[in-house]
Every structure is written in C-alpha cells, then in structure tokens.
Amino acid sequence: MYRTHTCGELRIADKEKEVTLSGWVQTIRKFGAITFIDMRDRYGITQLLFGESLNRQIDENPLGREFVLQVTGIVSERSNKNSNIPTGEIEIVVSSFNILNRSLVPPFTIQDDTDGGDDLRMKYRYLDLRRNIVKQNLQLRYDVNRAARNYLHHQGFMDIETPFLIKSTPEGARDFVVPSRMNPGQFYALPQSPQTFKQLLMISGYDRYYQVVKCFRDEDLRADRQPEFTQIDCEMSFVEQEDILNTFEGMVKYIFKEVKGIDYTEKLERMNWEEAMRYYGNDKPDTRFDIKLVELKSSFAEEDRNVFKKEIEASGFKVFTEAELVGAISVPGCSDYTRKQTDELTDWVKRPQIGMAGLAYVKYNKDESLKSSIDKFFDESKLKMLAEKCGAKPGDLILILAGKEERTRKALSDLRLEMGERLGLRKPDEFKLLWIIDFPLFEYSEEDGRYAARHHPFTSPKPEQVHLLDDPSQYGNIKANAYDMVLNGNEIGGGSIRIFQRDVQEKMFAALGMSKEEAQNKFGFLLGAFEYGAPPHGGIAFGFDRLCAILGGSESIRDFIAFPKNNSGRDVMLDAPSSIDEKQLDELQIRLDVKKS
Ligand code: ASP
C-alpha cells in the first residue's frame, strides 16, 4: 500500500498512529543530525522528521526537491507548531522511507511566488500545475462545472454530446479545419460552438439541453483569448426570453452560492443595449461603480442628450464645435488633481490604444469654485452649468473627450474604467451581475459594405419587427431577442431566442447577403429541419473559462485552464502546432506550398 493517508489529512487527534504517506519533496532542512522534509501532495503538506539513523541513509542517498517519497512513521505532536497549515500541529517521525522516483532539479520553484517566468512555466506546465495557487484555480473550475451541472440536471436539462468534426460555415470567426483522408480534398471544421446542433436537438424534442463543451475559433488572439475554450452551452424549447433570463440568472446565482458561498439575492438589472452604450460607452458595463457618461454634444443623438450643445456651439472652441461627440465623466473626489496628474491623464488618452487628440478637464472644487483647461472658452457660469449637466458634485473632476463618435465613446468608456481602477472601485472580490437586452439584430460592416449578424444568423428579431426583414432600409432599426449576461465588465454569457421558421431564416440569410444557393449549401440541413415541426426555442452559452477567472479574482483565463495555449496560439509544452510527416500529407493528398512571410 502506497499510503494510508494523504499529506493534508493528519491532525493532532491522530497522534501515535502509525501511518504511511506518499508525495513530493517540497523542502529539505537539515539541522545537524536530523532532517526535516515538507512532503506535498494534492491535499496539503506534512512535515516529516528523519532522525539520526535515517539521516545517514539520506546522506548516502541524497534526496532532492520533487523526489517522490513514501514514508512510514508515527504521527507526533510538533514542538514548533505552524498555525498556517491544517497539518501544522503534527509531524511524522519517520521509521522507514522509500524513494519511489527521483527528480531533476525543477526549472523553477514549485511555490506560490515562483521564480519561473510565464514561458518557462508553460513549457513545464505539469510542474506548474503542482503549485498550490494553480491547483486552487483548477479546483474552482471543477467546482463551477459541478455546480452548473447540478443546477441544470435538477432543472431537467440533459447533457448531449455534439460532434467536433463538422461542416465549415464560417460566420464571424474563422474555422479551424481538418482534412479528411477518406474524402481527399475535403475538410471538416471544428465547431465554433454547437449552435446549429443544439437547435436541431430542440427540433428532435430534447427540450432542455446542455453541454460543457469545447469551442474552436481561429481568431487573432487578442489579449486573454484562447483558440479552444469552453462554454456551458444550453438550449430550451417552448420558452420566451423571460424564461431564459430567469433560468440562467438562477444558474449563476446557484454557482455563486455553491462555489463562493455568496447569496446573490438581488434581481439582476436588465439594461437595454442603447442605455449601456449611452451611459457606459460599451455593451458590457462594469456597474460595480457608478460613474456614467454624459453626452454634452452628439451629432447623432436626439436633442435631450445634447445637454450642452448650445453652449458648445456658442463657445467658438473648435475642438468641441467640430467634434461629432463631446462627452464627459465626473470622477468623484479628484478635483485636487495636480497639473502633473492631469498632464499624465492627457498622455494616457493620447496613447494609440485610446487614440484621442487631447483631454479637457473641469475641476469642481470643494469650495464650489471652478477651474478648467477650457477657461478661455467657457466662463465660470458656463462651467457651473456644465458641471450641473454632468451631475458633478463639489470635489469632482470632470474629464471631457471630443472627436469622432465611435472612437470617443470607446475612449470615454476606457477612461471611465481606468479611473474606476485608479480609485480602487473595481474590487476583484465584489461581484456585479446584470443583463443587457434588446441588442440590434444587425451591425453594419463598412469593410464588407453590408450588414452582419450582431449575434449570429439564427437570432430572432423582436416578433413585432419580423416584417422589417423585408425592407433593407430598416435593417439598422431591427432589435433582436438577444441578451448577454455581464459580470464586472465582462460578457460571461450570451444567447438569443431563435428563428424557427424556414421563411424567416431565409430572409435573415438574404439580409446577410447570402444567395439562396449559398444558404442552401451551408445551412440546408437546418432549413430542411425547420420544415418538420420545429418548436419555438432559445438558448444561451456561458464562457466557462472567463466565469471561473472572474470568480477566482483573476484577469487571465489561462490560469484556469490546465493546458492553455500562449498568445500566439502555441502549446509550448507540446510544441504545437508543428509540421507533419510527408507520409501523412501524402495520405491526405495534400501538397504544401507554404508562403514564407
Ligand atoms: N452559440 C452562441 C455563441 O457561441 C451562444 C448562443 O446563442 O447560445 O455565442
């Protein structure tokens, strides 16, 4: 028997017991004739004491870090107790030991604050996974997985697997493709999500489906994306948007309770997309803090949002008068910012990622006086009015950006988040969930000169707007029955009520610029299935990796994936992707003509 107990199990109540433990050598400390070893396994760390006679054996046969040991001995009370670990009151006085395997000196220390850099740890990920901190992340991932499954199981959902080798129908992201040996010249694609399969399952009558499933997208990897990632993918029949929102609000609250012990009783706010864009500048607002965008002047919005337009036009300040959007945020308690600080913020908004030409500010001092970088154009009474329009209070610093509509809105959103961060208002242990609803069905792609589906082509318009699909001039006005769940400024889930009639789906494909033939060729299976009694249905998918990362208080999803890829999509441990043999290529009847870039 390799062990009677784990390294995390023994307590003072086990005193005098003879036990056998197996694990890895964490540290070795020699004190004259005795040696202390901390031995580690998945469950914890136990201190071992090797007395004089065993010490000689150790000297002859030196132990090293990460050796795999088996020891037998007596559980004893420690004289020097360690209250930081659960086994800290005891140690094992070893009577015999056995080296089960040796280890090379690991390339980095297996500790929370390791000396190993990112690349090194990824190359030796199997060692990295021994670290407590990474282990806790994987444990949390498992806890979230189990909680989601439990909840869904009890709600009558059935886990049904869907295939990984499917047909390539790129929409949105690029597909990963897999050549077929048995069908030379033809390719499968790896699914970007099981979207059409789960809809087919609804048509088959499995009215509550879920899967914790890998999805594959060949995207340029922006920060913190993975080419393969995991979704909690769900679909339901005979439901309206309201049913889905309630069911999955329940699921996330259940996960919070089970995994974090948090009673999230508050009903989730439902914010429509337009509001989110208007007040937060993006569709996944971080509502842990209350700073909102104010449109002082907008060339696109209605009059009531142009709260300072008249004054701007009268000021003669070209930067403002020529801008499509002049927007502001009031940052609480920052009116005493120094020149150096405002200069630094100005540099911040001028960085290429933000792309603004400059930053204007108004200090609404605690004594209610006002000082600004635009004093030349706005006298004190105008500044006061501006402060009022921004809802500012004495002590606030009002930051103003101006420029092209889209870029300025995004910059205001980024600035809002940055100030939230600087003021410590984005606390990783505080959680704020909400729904964003009423998304536009389409978004216009300047690049392609046509409309694209904002969510995906299977999303239903609002029922009362279906007829607008017949009028291309109305595409921009159609709202979707689509929803996202947002947590702390991240989209953690998204879904929609689906189209379930062939004619509506055909109109949708046509609106997306697909010919009848193309639609038939790509999605004929789905259009056909719609003709055999498709029920009304809808669903949602949660980004499982991201949900885990946020619950774990981390920015990075990689920390929550056992074997992740790096930012260039490489697995540095396996050294993948890599070339394949000439023989494999021959079997696939593929000849390579790789362009050197
Ligand atoms: N399949 C969708 C996605 O991956 C989610 C859904 O609509 O259920 O974004």
XYZ file of C-alpha atoms and ligand atoms in Angstrom:
606
model
C 0.000 0.000 0.000
C 1.475 3.319 -1.044
C -0.348 5.364 1.547
C -2.759 5.165 4.446
C -3.433 8.922 4.457
C -2.868 11.964 2.288
C -0.445 14.764 3.087
C -3.294 17.081 4.038
C -5.158 14.803 6.358
C -3.448 14.182 9.668
C -4.231 16.187 12.802
C -3.291 16.150 16.465
C -6.131 13.654 17.071
C -4.128 11.125 15.016
C -1.211 11.315 17.465
C 0.638 7.997 17.992
C -0.863 6.405 14.865
C 1.463 4.617 12.505
C 0.867 5.949 9.022
C 2.257 5.690 5.523
C 2.305 8.725 3.257
C 3.461 9.288 -0.304
C 4.175 12.576 -2.007
C 6.700 15.030 -3.398
C 9.589 16.643 -1.553
C 8.813 20.330 -1.196
C 11.690 21.413 1.044
C 14.586 19.767 2.884
C 16.037 21.349 6.010
C 18.985 19.767 7.750
C 19.703 20.532 11.400
C 22.820 18.632 12.443
C 21.786 15.051 12.905
C 18.150 15.473 11.966
C 16.418 16.391 8.723
C 13.010 17.938 8.220
C 11.228 17.401 4.953
C 7.964 19.000 3.889
C 6.149 16.483 1.747
C 3.401 17.635 -0.573
C 0.526 16.099 -2.465
C -2.701 17.444 -3.911
C -4.232 17.641 -0.436
C -1.588 19.511 1.513
C 1.799 19.414 3.172
C 3.013 17.302 6.070
C 6.270 17.727 7.917
C 8.484 14.629 8.166
C 11.220 14.222 10.720
C 14.155 11.975 9.867
C 16.197 11.050 12.951
C 19.851 10.201 13.239
C 19.913 6.668 11.806
C 17.826 7.577 8.752
C 19.925 10.659 8.282
C 22.889 8.502 7.432
C 20.800 6.796 4.732
C 19.845 10.193 3.379
C 23.492 11.224 3.300
C 24.344 8.148 1.292
C 21.393 8.578 -0.968
C 20.691 12.319 -1.120
C 17.137 13.457 -1.624
C 16.211 16.442 -3.735
C 13.243 18.674 -4.426
C 10.363 16.945 -6.200
C 11.608 13.427 -5.435
C 8.667 11.094 -4.940
C 8.856 9.587 -1.460
C 6.986 7.029 0.546
C 7.447 7.188 4.291
C 6.148 5.224 7.226
C 6.253 6.620 10.742
C 4.400 7.750 13.820
C 2.220 10.864 13.986
C 3.729 13.075 16.704
C 2.999 16.438 18.219
C 5.282 19.161 16.884
C 7.202 21.295 19.321
C 7.260 24.160 16.847
C 3.678 24.379 15.592
C 2.721 26.061 12.308
C -0.731 27.566 12.559
C -0.746 28.471 8.841
C -1.392 24.937 7.611
C -4.030 22.431 8.739
C -1.413 19.760 9.494
C 0.749 22.285 11.344
C 0.377 20.707 14.782
C 1.863 17.360 13.849
C 4.811 15.786 12.133
C 5.647 12.230 11.130
C 8.633 10.744 12.914
C 9.816 8.565 10.070
C 10.808 4.953 10.717
C 11.410 3.938 7.105
C 11.305 5.525 3.720
C 11.423 4.581 0.131
C 12.389 6.733 -2.838
C 9.654 5.944 -5.373
C 11.220 8.154 -8.018
C 13.887 10.778 -8.411
C 13.523 14.193 -9.976
C 15.797 16.510 -11.826
C 16.108 19.909 -10.198
C 12.892 21.624 -11.372
C 13.470 24.636 -13.645
C 11.549 26.891 -11.253
C 10.459 26.754 -7.643
C 7.170 24.963 -7.027
C 5.765 27.709 -4.821
C 3.058 30.342 -4.957
C 5.587 33.098 -5.604
C 7.640 31.086 -8.045
C 10.778 32.360 -9.740
C 9.597 30.884 -13.073
C 8.542 33.216 -15.896
C 5.430 32.609 -17.971
C 7.074 30.783 -20.863
C 9.072 28.504 -18.622
C 6.049 27.606 -16.565
C 4.032 26.840 -19.698
C 6.802 24.659 -21.088
C 6.792 22.668 -17.864
C 3.105 23.063 -17.226
C 2.965 19.652 -15.476
C 5.263 21.133 -12.815
C 3.417 24.433 -12.740
C 0.208 22.507 -12.045
C 1.808 21.223 -8.835
C 1.786 24.745 -7.445
C -0.856 25.373 -4.880
C -2.146 28.510 -6.499
C -2.746 26.817 -9.863
C -4.272 23.818 -8.132
C -6.764 26.086 -6.376
C -7.753 27.537 -9.740
C -8.414 24.112 -11.223
C -10.351 23.160 -8.113
C -12.505 26.256 -8.529
C -13.043 25.363 -12.176
C -14.213 21.926 -11.173
C -16.498 23.403 -8.513
C -18.107 25.736 -11.059
C -18.513 22.865 -13.512
C -20.138 20.661 -10.893
C -22.452 23.408 -9.644
C -23.606 24.225 -13.183
C -24.244 20.558 -13.928
C -26.119 20.036 -10.674
C -28.348 23.011 -11.271
C -29.085 22.110 -14.860
C -29.664 18.466 -14.013
C -32.224 19.421 -11.404
C -33.924 21.693 -13.900
C -34.390 18.748 -16.272
C -31.566 19.568 -18.693
C -29.902 16.679 -20.476
C -26.190 16.619 -21.374
C -25.958 15.564 -25.017
C -22.664 15.484 -26.884
C -22.415 17.017 -30.326
C -19.726 16.316 -32.930
C -16.384 18.043 -33.250
C -15.878 17.208 -36.909
C -18.455 19.289 -38.707
C -19.020 21.357 -41.814
C -17.206 24.623 -42.337
C -19.640 27.537 -42.337
C -17.547 30.482 -41.238
C -19.619 33.333 -39.863
C -17.858 35.744 -37.588
C -14.652 33.976 -36.660
C -12.503 31.760 -38.867
C -12.925 27.981 -38.645
C -10.176 25.556 -37.756
C -10.262 22.927 -40.491
C -9.315 19.260 -40.510
C -8.514 17.440 -43.757
C -10.373 14.216 -44.444
C -8.198 11.301 -45.586
C -11.179 9.309 -46.751
C -12.533 12.219 -48.758
C -9.464 13.679 -50.393
C -9.596 17.404 -50.974
C -12.392 17.822 -48.441
C -12.271 19.256 -44.969
C -14.163 19.148 -41.734
C -14.282 22.180 -39.492
C -14.087 22.226 -35.709
C -17.217 23.845 -34.259
C -17.094 27.488 -33.208
C -19.981 26.457 -30.968
C -22.617 23.695 -31.108
C -25.181 26.307 -32.159
C -26.939 24.514 -35.013
C -26.755 21.122 -33.277
C -28.497 22.366 -30.189
C -31.198 23.854 -32.361
C -31.573 20.514 -34.156
C -31.872 18.825 -30.754
C -34.788 21.125 -29.980
C -36.417 20.048 -33.232
C -35.820 16.457 -32.107
C -37.752 17.185 -28.931
C -34.940 17.256 -26.327
C -36.392 20.418 -24.932
C -33.701 21.131 -22.337
C -30.135 20.522 -23.497
C -26.780 21.466 -22.050
C -23.157 20.660 -22.571
C -19.887 21.805 -21.057
C -18.165 21.863 -24.378
C -15.015 22.913 -26.217
C -15.403 25.520 -28.958
C -12.760 26.399 -31.516
C -12.215 29.775 -33.154
C -9.263 30.665 -35.310
C -9.170 34.304 -34.303
C -6.229 36.605 -33.935
C -5.665 36.208 -30.267
C -6.374 39.456 -28.588
C -5.218 39.548 -25.012
C -6.573 36.702 -22.988
C -8.324 34.667 -25.667
C -7.729 31.004 -26.367
C -8.212 29.268 -29.743
C -10.035 26.494 -27.912
C -12.198 27.443 -24.992
C -15.095 26.011 -23.045
C -18.731 27.009 -22.963
C -21.608 25.975 -20.768
C -23.918 25.681 -23.731
C -27.687 25.493 -23.216
C -30.883 25.466 -25.219
C -34.585 25.254 -24.308
C -37.844 24.823 -26.214
C -41.218 26.456 -25.680
C -39.650 29.430 -23.947
C -39.666 33.170 -24.225
C -36.785 35.463 -23.405
C -38.157 35.906 -19.891
C -37.951 32.157 -19.189
C -34.343 32.011 -20.281
C -33.316 35.058 -18.286
C -34.897 33.601 -15.155
C -33.491 30.100 -15.611
C -29.930 31.254 -16.131
C -29.999 34.009 -13.583
C -30.853 31.124 -11.275
C -27.922 29.083 -12.517
C -25.357 31.803 -11.971
C -26.722 32.591 -8.522
C -26.552 28.889 -7.671
C -22.902 28.819 -8.798
C -22.146 31.873 -6.650
C -23.684 30.167 -3.648
C -22.061 26.774 -4.163
C -18.620 27.958 -5.182
C -18.163 31.229 -3.320
C -20.742 30.953 -0.556
C -22.253 34.206 -1.811
C -26.009 34.739 -1.547
C -26.638 36.863 -4.621
C -30.283 37.557 -3.889
C -30.653 40.828 -5.751
C -32.589 40.533 -9.000
C -30.347 41.265 -11.940
C -30.763 44.639 -13.517
C -31.888 44.496 -17.153
C -30.329 47.270 -19.141
C -31.115 47.738 -22.757
C -28.254 47.932 -25.209
C -28.846 51.557 -26.054
C -28.695 52.593 -22.432
C -25.489 50.627 -21.938
C -23.855 52.385 -24.877
C -25.115 55.755 -23.787
C -24.183 55.644 -20.127
C -21.185 53.326 -20.176
C -19.900 53.520 -23.735
C -19.910 49.771 -24.168
C -22.254 46.808 -24.030
C -20.599 45.096 -21.095
C -20.556 47.800 -18.469
C -18.765 47.391 -15.189
C -21.510 48.506 -12.820
C -19.513 47.988 -9.658
C -19.111 51.747 -9.703
C -21.472 54.492 -10.573
C -19.652 56.876 -12.901
C -21.732 57.444 -16.043
C -21.012 59.052 -19.381
C -22.748 62.321 -20.182
C -23.175 63.402 -23.798
C -22.569 67.133 -23.856
C -22.970 67.233 -27.588
C -23.696 64.465 -30.045
C -24.254 64.730 -33.755
C -26.318 61.548 -33.714
C -28.407 61.540 -30.587
C -31.689 63.319 -30.013
C -31.861 66.827 -28.591
C -32.300 65.757 -24.961
C -28.922 64.092 -24.942
C -27.187 67.174 -26.285
C -27.230 68.771 -22.855
C -24.562 71.395 -23.505
C -24.728 71.689 -27.265
C -25.897 75.292 -27.458
C -23.106 76.493 -25.186
C -20.546 74.482 -27.110
C -21.625 75.922 -30.432
C -21.508 79.430 -28.948
C -18.071 78.976 -27.391
C -16.074 79.016 -30.582
C -13.877 76.224 -29.217
C -13.137 74.391 -32.453
C -12.162 71.093 -30.881
C -15.675 70.903 -29.456
C -17.667 72.546 -32.208
C -16.191 70.272 -34.864
C -16.491 67.066 -32.853
C -19.244 64.512 -33.519
C -19.334 63.669 -29.843
C -18.289 65.663 -26.809
C -18.695 63.500 -23.740
C -17.721 63.684 -20.097
C -17.380 61.719 -16.906
C -17.335 63.142 -13.380
C -14.752 61.455 -11.249
C -15.561 61.756 -7.555
C -13.055 63.252 -5.167
C -10.413 64.138 -7.772
C -10.835 67.914 -8.041
C -7.479 68.351 -6.317
C -5.599 66.661 -9.146
C -2.327 68.481 -9.801
C -1.181 69.738 -13.162
C 1.179 66.783 -13.294
C -1.690 64.369 -12.772
C -3.910 65.942 -15.434
C -0.945 66.007 -17.839
C -0.385 62.350 -17.173
C -4.072 61.611 -17.843
C -3.822 63.592 -21.067
C -0.890 61.430 -22.149
C -2.962 58.400 -21.218
C -5.833 59.327 -23.551
C -3.346 60.155 -26.318
C -1.871 56.654 -26.301
C -2.518 54.911 -29.621
C -4.816 52.346 -27.932
C -7.094 55.186 -26.836
C -6.365 57.493 -29.744
C -7.691 60.813 -28.518
C -6.149 64.144 -29.536
C -6.382 65.533 -26.037
C -8.288 65.819 -22.795
C -10.193 68.755 -21.338
C -10.992 68.943 -17.642
C -13.039 70.954 -15.212
C -12.156 70.899 -11.535
C -15.272 71.439 -9.465
C -13.509 72.401 -6.279
C -14.840 71.617 -2.830
C -15.473 75.363 -2.244
C -17.628 75.249 -5.402
C -15.197 77.344 -7.437
C -14.349 76.002 -10.874
C -11.069 75.769 -12.690
C -10.665 74.246 -16.110
C -8.405 73.718 -19.063
C -11.042 75.437 -21.217
C -11.434 78.659 -19.227
C -10.704 80.596 -22.391
C -13.947 79.426 -23.983
C -16.284 78.933 -21.050
C -16.647 81.464 -18.247
C -17.333 80.380 -14.688
C -21.122 80.454 -15.067
C -20.889 78.238 -18.170
C -18.556 75.880 -16.353
C -21.005 75.720 -13.497
C -23.748 74.847 -15.917
C -21.544 72.199 -17.488
C -20.827 70.728 -14.059
C -24.540 70.616 -13.325
C -25.320 68.923 -16.635
C -22.689 66.328 -15.757
C -24.302 65.745 -12.396
C -20.992 66.671 -10.763
C -20.620 67.419 -7.075
C -18.075 69.710 -5.435
C -14.860 67.731 -5.218
C -15.345 66.081 -8.611
C -13.001 66.222 -11.545
C -14.861 66.353 -14.863
C -12.961 64.792 -17.738
C -14.074 65.637 -21.258
C -13.211 63.970 -24.547
C -14.204 65.086 -28.027
C -13.895 63.624 -31.500
C -15.450 61.088 -33.835
C -18.495 59.393 -32.379
C -17.377 55.770 -32.105
C -13.817 56.330 -31.049
C -14.754 58.967 -28.481
C -17.442 56.791 -26.950
C -14.956 53.949 -26.639
C -12.321 56.275 -25.207
C -14.791 57.587 -22.629
C -15.594 54.030 -21.681
C -11.886 53.183 -21.350
C -11.252 56.335 -19.336
C -14.167 55.503 -17.056
C -12.726 52.052 -16.402
C -9.239 53.439 -15.889
C -10.449 55.977 -13.325
C -12.516 53.259 -11.637
C -9.358 51.190 -11.411
C -7.253 54.060 -10.080
C -9.837 54.864 -7.432
C -9.976 51.212 -6.354
C -13.645 50.958 -7.346
C -13.200 47.730 -9.308
C -12.703 45.331 -6.455
C -11.999 41.745 -7.542
C -13.958 40.341 -4.597
C -17.068 42.362 -5.383
C -19.445 40.942 -7.983
C -22.000 42.795 -10.033
C -24.163 40.923 -12.496
C -26.608 42.341 -14.999
C -28.401 41.526 -18.232
C -28.006 43.540 -21.389
C -31.066 43.112 -23.606
C -32.572 44.468 -26.821
C -29.447 44.328 -28.947
C -29.657 45.488 -32.539
C -30.112 42.472 -34.825
C -27.510 43.679 -37.308
C -24.400 45.737 -37.376
C -23.143 47.409 -40.491
C -19.732 46.361 -41.690
C -18.054 49.228 -43.540
C -15.411 46.800 -44.691
C -17.842 44.370 -46.355
C -20.349 47.056 -47.328
C -23.216 45.042 -45.855
C -24.983 44.157 -42.654
C -23.679 41.339 -40.486
C -25.455 39.496 -37.691
C -24.565 41.096 -34.413
C -25.032 37.843 -32.516
C -25.380 35.110 -35.130
C -27.686 34.456 -38.085
C -30.075 32.286 -36.057
C -31.135 35.038 -33.691
C -34.749 36.118 -33.986
C -35.825 39.711 -34.490
C -38.354 41.011 -31.992
C -41.556 39.274 -33.148
C -43.280 42.556 -33.931
C -40.355 43.560 -36.158
C -40.041 40.418 -38.273
C -41.726 42.197 -41.187
C -38.864 44.735 -41.270
C -36.671 41.979 -42.696
C -38.480 42.700 -45.970
C -37.151 46.260 -46.076
C -33.372 46.693 -46.255
C -33.663 50.354 -45.299
C -34.978 49.193 -41.917
C -32.251 46.658 -41.103
C -30.469 49.132 -38.861
C -33.612 49.583 -36.756
C -34.405 45.941 -36.044
C -33.907 44.832 -32.463
C -33.092 41.249 -31.569
C -34.448 38.978 -28.922
C -30.889 38.628 -27.712
C -29.302 39.017 -24.301
C -25.900 38.978 -22.644
C -25.089 38.388 -19.024
C -22.393 40.742 -17.789
C -20.240 40.304 -14.702
C -17.860 43.042 -13.553
C -17.445 44.459 -17.044
C -17.120 41.116 -18.814
C -19.617 39.375 -21.020
C -19.891 35.989 -19.346
C -22.818 34.650 -21.347
C -24.845 35.443 -24.397
C -27.739 33.997 -26.290
C -30.998 34.620 -28.029
C -34.440 33.445 -28.950
C -34.005 31.734 -32.297
C -35.703 31.908 -35.609
C -37.673 28.670 -36.065
C -39.496 29.181 -39.351
C -37.844 28.471 -42.668
C -39.111 31.590 -44.420
C -37.869 33.923 -41.669
C -34.491 32.193 -41.608
C -34.249 32.524 -45.392
C -34.975 36.236 -45.140
C -32.310 36.553 -42.490
C -29.719 34.822 -44.662
C -30.705 37.065 -47.564
C -30.318 40.160 -45.385
C -26.803 38.972 -44.599
C -26.028 38.955 -48.292
C -26.244 35.191 -48.791
C -27.678 33.927 -52.042
C -30.361 31.219 -51.912
C -27.815 28.676 -53.182
C -25.233 29.661 -50.618
C -27.773 29.469 -47.807
C -28.906 26.075 -49.037
C -25.358 24.835 -49.387
C -24.262 25.987 -45.943
C -27.398 25.596 -43.877
C -29.715 23.409 -45.961
C -29.824 20.870 -43.107
C -31.250 23.461 -40.734
C -33.671 24.991 -43.221
C -34.886 21.481 -44.017
C -35.285 20.622 -40.332
C -37.392 23.757 -39.784
C -39.983 22.147 -42.073
C -40.527 19.185 -39.774
C -42.162 20.733 -36.765
C -39.534 23.000 -35.253
C -40.684 24.264 -31.846
C -40.058 27.836 -30.671
C -36.756 27.776 -28.853
C -33.891 29.816 -27.494
C -30.721 29.440 -25.504
C -27.528 30.835 -24.152
C -23.880 29.928 -23.763
C -21.608 30.952 -20.921
C -17.886 31.453 -21.283
C -16.839 28.906 -18.711
C -13.152 29.869 -18.577
C -13.924 33.551 -18.090
C -16.562 32.875 -15.450
C -14.004 30.841 -13.496
C -11.332 33.518 -13.854
C -13.614 36.246 -12.522
C -14.834 34.113 -9.647
C -11.188 33.379 -8.894
C -10.391 37.104 -8.868
C -8.096 36.881 -11.891
C -7.789 38.752 -15.154
C -6.428 35.792 -17.054
C -8.379 32.770 -18.267
C -5.127 30.902 -18.855
C -4.684 30.496 -15.124
C -7.870 28.455 -15.065
C -7.085 26.093 -17.933
C -4.940 23.033 -17.241
C -3.063 23.142 -20.534
C -3.544 26.534 -22.176
C -2.010 27.967 -25.323
C 0.083 31.115 -25.366
C -0.799 34.404 -27.051
C 0.311 33.152 -30.450
C -1.896 30.093 -30.096
C 1.039 27.784 -29.405
C 1.228 24.985 -26.920
C 4.858 25.484 -25.902
C 4.919 22.241 -23.940
C 3.905 20.085 -26.900
C 5.450 22.464 -29.385
C 2.225 22.585 -31.361
C 1.232 23.411 -33.995
C 4.020 21.651 -35.876
C 4.784 20.192 -39.291
C 3.510 16.730 -40.157
C 5.250 13.885 -41.970
C 5.448 13.729 -45.733
C 3.659 10.373 -45.381
C 0.710 11.934 -43.571
C 0.479 14.635 -46.196
C 0.559 12.015 -48.963
C -2.273 10.092 -47.316
C -4.282 13.282 -47.194
C -3.269 14.078 -50.760
C -2.128 17.483 -49.665
C 0.830 19.279 -51.175
C 2.165 22.208 -49.194
C 3.095 25.499 -50.697
C 3.718 27.493 -47.577
C 4.273 31.136 -48.276
C 7.202 32.479 -46.329
C 6.172 35.656 -44.634
N -23.745 29.837 -29.766
C -23.721 31.166 -29.252
C -22.284 31.632 -29.053
O -21.362 30.830 -29.037
C -24.443 31.300 -27.954
C -25.918 31.118 -28.114
O -26.539 31.848 -28.864
O -26.471 30.248 -27.406
O -22.047 32.809 -28.868
